[in-house]
CSV table of C-alpha atoms in Angstrom, one decimal:
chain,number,residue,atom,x,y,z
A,1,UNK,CA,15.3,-5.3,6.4
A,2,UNK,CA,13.0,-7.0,3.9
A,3,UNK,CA,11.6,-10.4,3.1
A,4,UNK,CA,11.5,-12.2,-0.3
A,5,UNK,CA,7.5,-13.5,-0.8
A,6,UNK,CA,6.1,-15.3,-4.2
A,7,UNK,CA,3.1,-13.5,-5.7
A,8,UNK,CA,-0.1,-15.5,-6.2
A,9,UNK,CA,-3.1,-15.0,-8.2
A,10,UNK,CA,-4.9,-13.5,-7.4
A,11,UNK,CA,-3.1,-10.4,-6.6
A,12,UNK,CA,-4.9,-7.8,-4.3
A,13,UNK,CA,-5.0,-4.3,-5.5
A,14,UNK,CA,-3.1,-2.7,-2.6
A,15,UNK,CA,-0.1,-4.9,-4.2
A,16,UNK,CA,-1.3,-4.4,-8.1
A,17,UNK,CA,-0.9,-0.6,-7.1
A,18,UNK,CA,2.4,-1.3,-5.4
A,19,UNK,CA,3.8,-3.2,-8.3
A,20,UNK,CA,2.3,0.1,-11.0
A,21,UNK,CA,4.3,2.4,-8.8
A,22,UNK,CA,7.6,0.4,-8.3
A,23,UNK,CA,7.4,0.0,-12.1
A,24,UNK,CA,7.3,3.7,-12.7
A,25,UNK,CA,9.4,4.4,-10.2
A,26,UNK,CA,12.2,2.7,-11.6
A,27,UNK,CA,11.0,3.6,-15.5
A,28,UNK,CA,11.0,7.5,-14.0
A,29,UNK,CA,14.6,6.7,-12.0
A,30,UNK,CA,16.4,5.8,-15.4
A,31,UNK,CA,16.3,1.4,-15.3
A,32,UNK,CA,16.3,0.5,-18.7
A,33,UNK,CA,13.2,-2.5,-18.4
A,34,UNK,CA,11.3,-2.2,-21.5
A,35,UNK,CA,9.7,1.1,-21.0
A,36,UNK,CA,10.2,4.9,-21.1
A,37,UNK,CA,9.5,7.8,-19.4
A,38,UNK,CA,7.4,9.3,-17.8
A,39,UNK,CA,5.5,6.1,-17.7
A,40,UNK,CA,1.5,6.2,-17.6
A,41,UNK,CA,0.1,4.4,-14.9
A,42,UNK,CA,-2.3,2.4,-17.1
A,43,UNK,CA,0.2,1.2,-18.7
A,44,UNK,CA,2.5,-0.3,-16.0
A,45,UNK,CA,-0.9,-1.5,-15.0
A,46,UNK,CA,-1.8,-3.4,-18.2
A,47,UNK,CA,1.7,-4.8,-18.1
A,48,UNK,CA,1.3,-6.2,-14.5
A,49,UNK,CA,-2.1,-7.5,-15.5
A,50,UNK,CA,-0.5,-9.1,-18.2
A,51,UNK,CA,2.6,-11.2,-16.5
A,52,UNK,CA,0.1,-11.6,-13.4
A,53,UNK,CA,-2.0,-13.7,-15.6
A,54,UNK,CA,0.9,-15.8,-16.6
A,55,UNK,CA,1.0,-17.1,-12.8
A,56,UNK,CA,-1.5,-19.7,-12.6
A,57,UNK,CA,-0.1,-21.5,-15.5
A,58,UNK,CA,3.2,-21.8,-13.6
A,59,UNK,CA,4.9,-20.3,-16.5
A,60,UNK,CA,6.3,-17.7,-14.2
A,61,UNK,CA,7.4,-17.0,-10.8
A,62,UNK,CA,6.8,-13.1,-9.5
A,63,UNK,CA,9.3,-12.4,-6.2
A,64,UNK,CA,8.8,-9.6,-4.3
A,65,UNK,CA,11.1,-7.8,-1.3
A,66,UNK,CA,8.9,-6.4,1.1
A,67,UNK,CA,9.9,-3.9,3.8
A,68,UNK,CA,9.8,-6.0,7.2
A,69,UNK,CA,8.1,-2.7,9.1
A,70,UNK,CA,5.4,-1.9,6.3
A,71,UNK,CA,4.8,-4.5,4.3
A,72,UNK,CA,5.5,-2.3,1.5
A,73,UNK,CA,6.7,-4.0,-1.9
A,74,UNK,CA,10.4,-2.6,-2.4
A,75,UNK,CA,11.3,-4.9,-5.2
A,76,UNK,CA,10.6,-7.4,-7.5
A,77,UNK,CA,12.1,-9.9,-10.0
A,78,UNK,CA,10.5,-12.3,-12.6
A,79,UNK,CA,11.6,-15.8,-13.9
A,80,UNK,CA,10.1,-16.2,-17.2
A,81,UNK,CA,9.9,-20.6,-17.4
A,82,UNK,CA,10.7,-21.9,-21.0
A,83,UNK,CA,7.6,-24.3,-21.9
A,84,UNK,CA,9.1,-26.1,-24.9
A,85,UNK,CA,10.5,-29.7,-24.3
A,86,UNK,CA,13.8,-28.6,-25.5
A,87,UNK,CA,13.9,-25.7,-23.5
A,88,UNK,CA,12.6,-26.6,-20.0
A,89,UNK,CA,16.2,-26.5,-18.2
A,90,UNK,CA,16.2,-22.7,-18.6
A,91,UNK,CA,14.7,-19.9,-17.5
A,92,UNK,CA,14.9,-15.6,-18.4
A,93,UNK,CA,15.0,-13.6,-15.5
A,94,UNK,CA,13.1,-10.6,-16.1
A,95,UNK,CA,12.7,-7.0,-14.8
A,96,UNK,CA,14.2,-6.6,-11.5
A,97,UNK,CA,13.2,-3.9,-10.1
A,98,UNK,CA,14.2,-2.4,-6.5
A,99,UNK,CA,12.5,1.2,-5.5
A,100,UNK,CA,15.2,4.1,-6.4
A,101,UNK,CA,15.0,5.0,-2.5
A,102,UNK,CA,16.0,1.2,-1.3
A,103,UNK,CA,19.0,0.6,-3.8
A,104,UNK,CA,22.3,-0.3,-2.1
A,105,UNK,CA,20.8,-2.2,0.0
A,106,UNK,CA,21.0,-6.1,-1.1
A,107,UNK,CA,18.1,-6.3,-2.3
A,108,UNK,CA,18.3,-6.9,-6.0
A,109,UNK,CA,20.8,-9.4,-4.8
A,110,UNK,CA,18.5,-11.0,-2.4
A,111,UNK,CA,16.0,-11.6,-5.1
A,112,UNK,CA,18.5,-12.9,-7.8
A,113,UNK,CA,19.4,-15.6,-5.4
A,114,UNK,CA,15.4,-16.3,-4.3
A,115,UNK,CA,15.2,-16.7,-8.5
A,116,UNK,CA,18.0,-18.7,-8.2
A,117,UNK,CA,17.0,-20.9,-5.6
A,118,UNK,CA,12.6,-21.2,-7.4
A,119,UNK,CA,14.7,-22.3,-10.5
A,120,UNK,CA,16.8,-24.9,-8.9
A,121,UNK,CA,13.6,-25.8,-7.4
A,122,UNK,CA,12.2,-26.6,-11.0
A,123,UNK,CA,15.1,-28.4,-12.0
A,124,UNK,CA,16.4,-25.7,-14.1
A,125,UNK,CA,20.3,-25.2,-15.0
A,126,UNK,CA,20.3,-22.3,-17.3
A,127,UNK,CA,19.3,-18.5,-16.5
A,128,UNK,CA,20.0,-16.0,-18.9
A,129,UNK,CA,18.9,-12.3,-19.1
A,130,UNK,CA,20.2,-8.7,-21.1
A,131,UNK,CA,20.6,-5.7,-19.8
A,132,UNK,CA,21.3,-2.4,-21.2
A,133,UNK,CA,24.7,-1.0,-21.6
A,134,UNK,CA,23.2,2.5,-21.6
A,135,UNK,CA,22.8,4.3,-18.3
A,136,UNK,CA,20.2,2.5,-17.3
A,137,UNK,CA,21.8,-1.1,-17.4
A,138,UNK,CA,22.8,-3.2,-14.8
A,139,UNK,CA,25.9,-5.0,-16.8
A,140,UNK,CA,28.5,-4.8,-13.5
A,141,UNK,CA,25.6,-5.7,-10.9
A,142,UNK,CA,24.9,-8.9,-12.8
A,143,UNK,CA,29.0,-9.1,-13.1
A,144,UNK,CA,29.4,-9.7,-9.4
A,145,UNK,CA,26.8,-12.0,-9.1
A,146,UNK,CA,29.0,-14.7,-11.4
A,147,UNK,CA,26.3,-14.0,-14.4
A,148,UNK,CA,28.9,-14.6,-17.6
A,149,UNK,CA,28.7,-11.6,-20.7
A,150,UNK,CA,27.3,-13.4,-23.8
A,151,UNK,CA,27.3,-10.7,-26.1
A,152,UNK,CA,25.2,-7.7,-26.9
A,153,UNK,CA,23.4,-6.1,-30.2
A,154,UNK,CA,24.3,-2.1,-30.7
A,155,UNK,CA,20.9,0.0,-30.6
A,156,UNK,CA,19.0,-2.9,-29.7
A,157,UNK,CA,16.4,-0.7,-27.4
A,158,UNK,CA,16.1,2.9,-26.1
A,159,UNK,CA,16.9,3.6,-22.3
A,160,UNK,CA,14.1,5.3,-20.8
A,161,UNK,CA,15.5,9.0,-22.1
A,162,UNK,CA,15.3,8.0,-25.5
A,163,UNK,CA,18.3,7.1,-25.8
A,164,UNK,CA,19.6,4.3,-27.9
A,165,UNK,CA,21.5,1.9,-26.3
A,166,UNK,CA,23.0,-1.8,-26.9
A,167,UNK,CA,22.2,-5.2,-24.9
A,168,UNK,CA,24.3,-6.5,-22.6
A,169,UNK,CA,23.4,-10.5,-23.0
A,170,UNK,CA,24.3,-12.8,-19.8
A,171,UNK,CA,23.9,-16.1,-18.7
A,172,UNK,CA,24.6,-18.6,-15.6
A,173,UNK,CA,24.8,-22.4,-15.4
A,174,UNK,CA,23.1,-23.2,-12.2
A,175,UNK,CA,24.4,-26.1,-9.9
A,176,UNK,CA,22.1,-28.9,-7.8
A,177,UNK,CA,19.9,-27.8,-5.0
């Protein structure tokens, strides 16, 4: 079992660490998130750093799943808040992430409805993300969750082998609280 907690800054480094070794994990497991492997530990770090600082500005919201029994961080999802006037109904979700080890078990699910539900919260109606539709996309996951296919750009990144691989571009109208 897991729970579904909002980071904070600051973050401690017990869960900085966490996060630099979910990140890899996933890079080194073949998720297609904006990086490639092997991933170097300084720079999943300077990428956490980066989107950590982003927190107390409110301009995004970090989930993590952690495991009930050790605390552990076993996931993690981002909502990336649009800060323009014309723009603040929608939000991009960003990198989810669940440990290769933990997959198949809900919890990518559980955190796409916690993002769900912190957008809602913000009065936001639109979520839209891509994905790869390499190996190391997620196109049928977000599928079953209702997410709609927009579209997609052929060679638009590299999966994490090096391989060059189209976007998968998705979106979902949110309902009231």
């Amino acid at each position: 079992m897991h729970r579904l907690v909002s980071l904070t800054a600051p973050v401690s480094p017990d869960d900085l660490a966490a996060l630099v070794r979910l990140l890899a994990a996933c890079v080194e497991g073949g998720a297609s998130i904006g990086f490639m492997a092997p991933l170097a530990p300084p720079e999943a770090e300077a990428y956490w750093r980066k989107v950590i600082a982003d927190l107390p500005a409110g301009i995004r919201r970090i989930l993590v799943a952690r495991d009930n029994a050790t605390g552990e961080i076993i996931g993690s999802a981002q909502l990336a808040f649009e800060t323009r006037a014309n723009g603040r109904h929608r939000a991009e979700v960003q990198k989810v992430m669940v440990l290769p080890s933990r997959r198949r078990q809900g919890i990518a699910a559980g955190l796409m409805a916690g993002l769900e539900h912190a957008a809602r919260e913000r009065n936001v109606t639109l979520l839209f993300l891509d994905t790869s539709e390499g190996r190391g996309g997620a196109r049928a996951f977000y599928e079953t969750l209702g997410y709609r296919y927009a579209g997609g750009i052929p060679g638009y990144a590299l999966d994490p082998d090096g391989a060059p691989a189209a976007n998968a571009i998705f979106y979902r109208t949110l309902g009231p609280a």
